């Protein structure tokens, strides 16, 4: 009976040692996992900050595009007005800078121009 008890005690001791080793390995794996999780969370926070920055940049660019589109529409309207007035034969139009009257000036030695009478801005050169 003592051999059986000794064998049983040896098996219990071996099982206890295996359980302790497995627990030690599990603790090491858990420590590694915690470090990996911390690194992963740090990376997620960095990526979130980059995404927010990109969204802010996109918003700024969209507002610039909208302002430029409005300015382009305004300039197109002024150009059409200028073109229509020049085309009517009287050679008068509207300056896009100061909205003053423009006039076509024929030159002998230089190209003809459309100039603002008020501010002197050359609107177009032929």
PDB file of C-alpha atoms in Angstrom:
ATOM      1  CA  UNK A   1       0.000   0.000   0.000  1.00  0.00           C
ATOM      2  CA  UNK A   2       2.811   2.300   0.621  1.00  0.00           C
ATOM      3  CA  UNK A   3       4.015   1.830  -2.981  1.00  0.00           C
ATOM      4  CA  UNK A   4       0.593   2.835  -4.222  1.00  0.00           C
ATOM      5  CA  UNK A   5       0.562   5.851  -1.962  1.00  0.00           C
ATOM      6  CA  UNK A   6       4.088   6.801  -3.033  1.00  0.00           C
ATOM      7  CA  UNK A   7       3.105   6.461  -6.686  1.00  0.00           C
ATOM      8  CA  UNK A   8      -0.010   8.474  -6.023  1.00  0.00           C
ATOM      9  CA  UNK A   9       1.998  11.161  -4.211  1.00  0.00           C
ATOM     10  CA  UNK A  10       4.550  11.235  -7.031  1.00  0.00           C
ATOM     11  CA  UNK A  11       1.791  11.632  -9.598  1.00  0.00           C
ATOM     12  CA  UNK A  12       0.197  14.413  -7.503  1.00  0.00           C
ATOM     13  CA  UNK A  13       3.534  16.132  -7.207  1.00  0.00           C
ATOM     14  CA  UNK A  14       4.177  15.787 -10.941  1.00  0.00           C
ATOM     15  CA  UNK A  15       0.701  17.115 -11.716  1.00  0.00           C
ATOM     16  CA  UNK A  16       1.178  20.005  -9.318  1.00  0.00           C
ATOM     17  CA  UNK A  17       4.519  20.849 -10.943  1.00  0.00           C
ATOM     18  CA  UNK A  18       2.946  20.671 -14.429  1.00  0.00           C
ATOM     19  CA  UNK A  19       0.091  22.878 -13.269  1.00  0.00           C
ATOM     20  CA  UNK A  20       2.551  25.357 -11.764  1.00  0.00           C
ATOM     21  CA  UNK A  21       4.638  25.380 -14.959  1.00  0.00           C
ATOM     22  CA  UNK A  22       1.509  25.885 -17.072  1.00  0.00           C
ATOM     23  CA  UNK A  23       0.418  28.693 -14.750  1.00  0.00           C
ATOM     24  CA  UNK A  24       3.854  30.307 -15.102  1.00  0.00           C
ATOM     25  CA  UNK A  25       3.648  30.014 -18.896  1.00  0.00           C
ATOM     26  CA  UNK A  26       0.127  31.430 -18.835  1.00  0.00           C
ATOM     27  CA  UNK A  27       1.354  34.358 -16.699  1.00  0.00           C
ATOM     28  CA  UNK A  28       4.142  35.056 -19.204  1.00  0.00           C
ATOM     29  CA  UNK A  29       1.720  34.874 -22.109  1.00  0.00           C
ATOM     30  CA  UNK A  30      -0.667  37.160 -20.240  1.00  0.00           C
ATOM     31  CA  UNK A  31       2.127  39.673 -19.670  1.00  0.00           C
ATOM     32  CA  UNK A  32       2.999  39.580 -23.345  1.00  0.00           C
ATOM     33  CA  UNK A  33      -0.643  39.944 -24.295  1.00  0.00           C
ATOM     34  CA  UNK A  34      -1.066  42.953 -21.994  1.00  0.00           C
ATOM     35  CA  UNK A  35       1.959  44.618 -23.580  1.00  0.00           C
ATOM     36  CA  UNK A  36       0.647  43.803 -27.051  1.00  0.00           C
ATOM     37  CA  UNK A  37      -2.770  45.174 -26.150  1.00  0.00           C
ATOM     38  CA  UNK A  38      -1.236  48.381 -24.790  1.00  0.00           C
ATOM     39  CA  UNK A  39       0.798  48.805 -27.977  1.00  0.00           C
ATOM     40  CA  UNK A  40      -2.279  48.079 -30.086  1.00  0.00           C
ATOM     41  CA  UNK A  41      -4.366  50.626 -28.174  1.00  0.00           C
ATOM     42  CA  UNK A  42      -1.607  53.205 -28.559  1.00  0.00           C
ATOM     43  CA  UNK A  43      -1.544  52.602 -32.308  1.00  0.00           C
ATOM     44  CA  UNK A  44      -5.340  52.901 -32.465  1.00  0.00           C
ATOM     45  CA  UNK A  45      -5.171  56.269 -30.680  1.00  0.00           C
ATOM     46  CA  UNK A  46      -2.480  57.485 -33.103  1.00  0.00           C
ATOM     47  CA  UNK A  47      -4.559  56.409 -36.080  1.00  0.00           C
ATOM     48  CA  UNK A  48      -7.661  58.094 -34.635  1.00  0.00           C
ATOM     49  CA  UNK A  49      -5.740  61.351 -34.233  1.00  0.00           C
ATOM     50  CA  UNK A  50      -4.494  61.095 -37.834  1.00  0.00           C
ATOM     51  CA  UNK A  51      -8.025  60.447 -39.074  1.00  0.00           C
ATOM     52  CA  UNK A  52      -9.344  63.498 -37.187  1.00  0.00           C
ATOM     53  CA  UNK A  53      -6.550  65.628 -38.642  1.00  0.00           C
ATOM     54  CA  UNK A  54      -7.334  64.391 -42.158  1.00  0.00           C
ATOM     55  CA  UNK A  55     -11.035  65.092 -41.685  1.00  0.00           C
ATOM     56  CA  UNK A  56     -10.210  68.616 -40.525  1.00  0.00           C
ATOM     57  CA  UNK A  57      -7.954  69.141 -43.552  1.00  0.00           C
ATOM     58  CA  UNK A  58     -10.662  67.808 -45.856  1.00  0.00           C
ATOM     59  CA  UNK A  59     -13.169  70.224 -44.296  1.00  0.00           C
ATOM     60  CA  UNK A  60     -10.794  73.151 -44.804  1.00  0.00           C
ATOM     61  CA  UNK A  61     -10.166  72.153 -48.423  1.00  0.00           C
ATOM     62  CA  UNK A  62     -13.895  71.819 -49.075  1.00  0.00           C
ATOM     63  CA  UNK A  63     -14.490  75.349 -47.757  1.00  0.00           C
ATOM     64  CA  UNK A  64     -11.664  76.698 -49.969  1.00  0.00           C
ATOM     65  CA  UNK A  65     -13.136  74.900 -52.983  1.00  0.00           C
ATOM     66  CA  UNK A  66     -16.573  76.322 -52.226  1.00  0.00           C
ATOM     67  CA  UNK A  67     -15.189  79.876 -51.938  1.00  0.00           C
ATOM     68  CA  UNK A  68     -13.241  79.470 -55.175  1.00  0.00           C
ATOM     69  CA  UNK A  69     -16.312  78.112 -56.945  1.00  0.00           C
ATOM     70  CA  UNK A  70     -18.305  81.163 -55.883  1.00  0.00           C
ATOM     71  CA  UNK A  71     -15.509  83.466 -57.090  1.00  0.00           C
ATOM     72  CA  UNK A  72     -15.316  81.608 -60.416  1.00  0.00           C
ATOM     73  CA  UNK A  73     -19.076  81.986 -60.887  1.00  0.00           C
ATOM     74  CA  UNK A  74     -18.818  85.709 -60.128  1.00  0.00           C
ATOM     75  CA  UNK A  75     -15.950  86.174 -62.597  1.00  0.00           C
ATOM     76  CA  UNK A  76     -17.764  84.183 -65.285  1.00  0.00           C
ATOM     77  CA  UNK A  77     -20.812  86.429 -64.876  1.00  0.00           C
ATOM     78  CA  UNK A  78     -18.665  89.561 -65.126  1.00  0.00           C
ATOM     79  CA  UNK A  79     -16.850  88.175 -68.158  1.00  0.00           C
ATOM     80  CA  UNK A  80     -20.121  87.341 -69.885  1.00  0.00           C
ATOM     81  CA  UNK A  81     -21.389  90.834 -69.137  1.00  0.00           C
ATOM     82  CA  UNK A  82     -18.171  92.330 -70.490  1.00  0.00           C
ATOM     83  CA  UNK A  83     -18.266  90.145 -73.591  1.00  0.00           C
ATOM     84  CA  UNK A  84     -21.911  91.001 -74.267  1.00  0.00           C
ATOM     85  CA  UNK A  85     -21.282  94.720 -73.969  1.00  0.00           C
ATOM     86  CA  UNK A  86     -18.214  94.617 -76.179  1.00  0.00           C
ATOM     87  CA  UNK A  87     -20.084  92.518 -78.727  1.00  0.00           C
ATOM     88  CA  UNK A  88     -22.888  95.069 -79.029  1.00  0.00           C
ATOM     89  CA  UNK A  89     -20.591  97.301 -81.081  1.00  0.00           C
ATOM     90  CA  UNK A  90     -20.267 100.227 -78.721  1.00  0.00           C
ATOM     91  CA  UNK A  91     -17.053  98.765 -77.240  1.00  0.00           C
ATOM     92  CA  UNK A  92     -18.133  99.424 -73.659  1.00  0.00           C
ATOM     93  CA  UNK A  93     -18.077  96.908 -70.824  1.00  0.00           C
ATOM     94  CA  UNK A  94     -17.612  96.575 -67.059  1.00  0.00           C
ATOM     95  CA  UNK A  95     -14.246  96.245 -65.307  1.00  0.00           C
ATOM     96  CA  UNK A  96     -14.066  93.071 -63.203  1.00  0.00           C
ATOM     97  CA  UNK A  97     -11.900  94.871 -60.593  1.00  0.00           C
ATOM     98  CA  UNK A  98     -13.784  98.099 -59.888  1.00  0.00           C
ATOM     99  CA  UNK A  99     -16.986  97.597 -61.960  1.00  0.00           C
ATOM    100  CA  UNK A 100     -16.145 100.803 -63.812  1.00  0.00           C
ATOM    101  CA  UNK A 101     -16.782 101.269 -67.534  1.00  0.00           C
ATOM    102  CA  UNK A 102     -14.348  99.719 -69.979  1.00  0.00           C
ATOM    103  CA  UNK A 103     -13.484 100.853 -73.437  1.00  0.00           C
ATOM    104  CA  UNK A 104     -11.782  99.240 -76.383  1.00  0.00           C
ATOM    105  CA  UNK A 105      -8.700 101.164 -77.420  1.00  0.00           C
ATOM    106  CA  UNK A 106      -7.212 100.618 -80.843  1.00  0.00           C
ATOM    107  CA  UNK A 107      -3.450 101.089 -81.033  1.00  0.00           C
ATOM    108  CA  UNK A 108      -1.323 101.627 -84.121  1.00  0.00           C
ATOM    109  CA  UNK A 109       1.899 100.004 -82.932  1.00  0.00           C
ATOM    110  CA  UNK A 110       0.610  97.750 -80.141  1.00  0.00           C
ATOM    111  CA  UNK A 111      -2.208  95.270 -79.699  1.00  0.00           C
ATOM    112  CA  UNK A 112      -5.702  96.589 -79.162  1.00  0.00           C
ATOM    113  CA  UNK A 113      -6.883  96.438 -75.559  1.00  0.00           C
ATOM    114  CA  UNK A 114      -9.988  96.716 -73.467  1.00  0.00           C
ATOM    115  CA  UNK A 115      -9.168  99.029 -70.545  1.00  0.00           C
ATOM    116  CA  UNK A 116     -11.073 100.377 -67.585  1.00  0.00           C
ATOM    117  CA  UNK A 117     -11.651 104.109 -67.857  1.00  0.00           C
ATOM    118  CA  UNK A 118     -11.798 104.520 -64.079  1.00  0.00           C
ATOM    119  CA  UNK A 119      -8.812 102.457 -62.813  1.00  0.00           C
ATOM    120  CA  UNK A 120      -6.819 101.885 -66.022  1.00  0.00           C
ATOM    121  CA  UNK A 121      -6.847  98.091 -65.618  1.00  0.00           C
ATOM    122  CA  UNK A 122      -6.259  96.229 -68.896  1.00  0.00           C
ATOM    123  CA  UNK A 123      -9.060  93.682 -69.060  1.00  0.00           C
ATOM    124  CA  UNK A 124      -8.180  92.072 -72.364  1.00  0.00           C
ATOM    125  CA  UNK A 125      -5.478  92.324 -75.030  1.00  0.00           C
ATOM    126  CA  UNK A 126      -6.136  91.328 -78.614  1.00  0.00           C
TER     127      UNK A 126
END
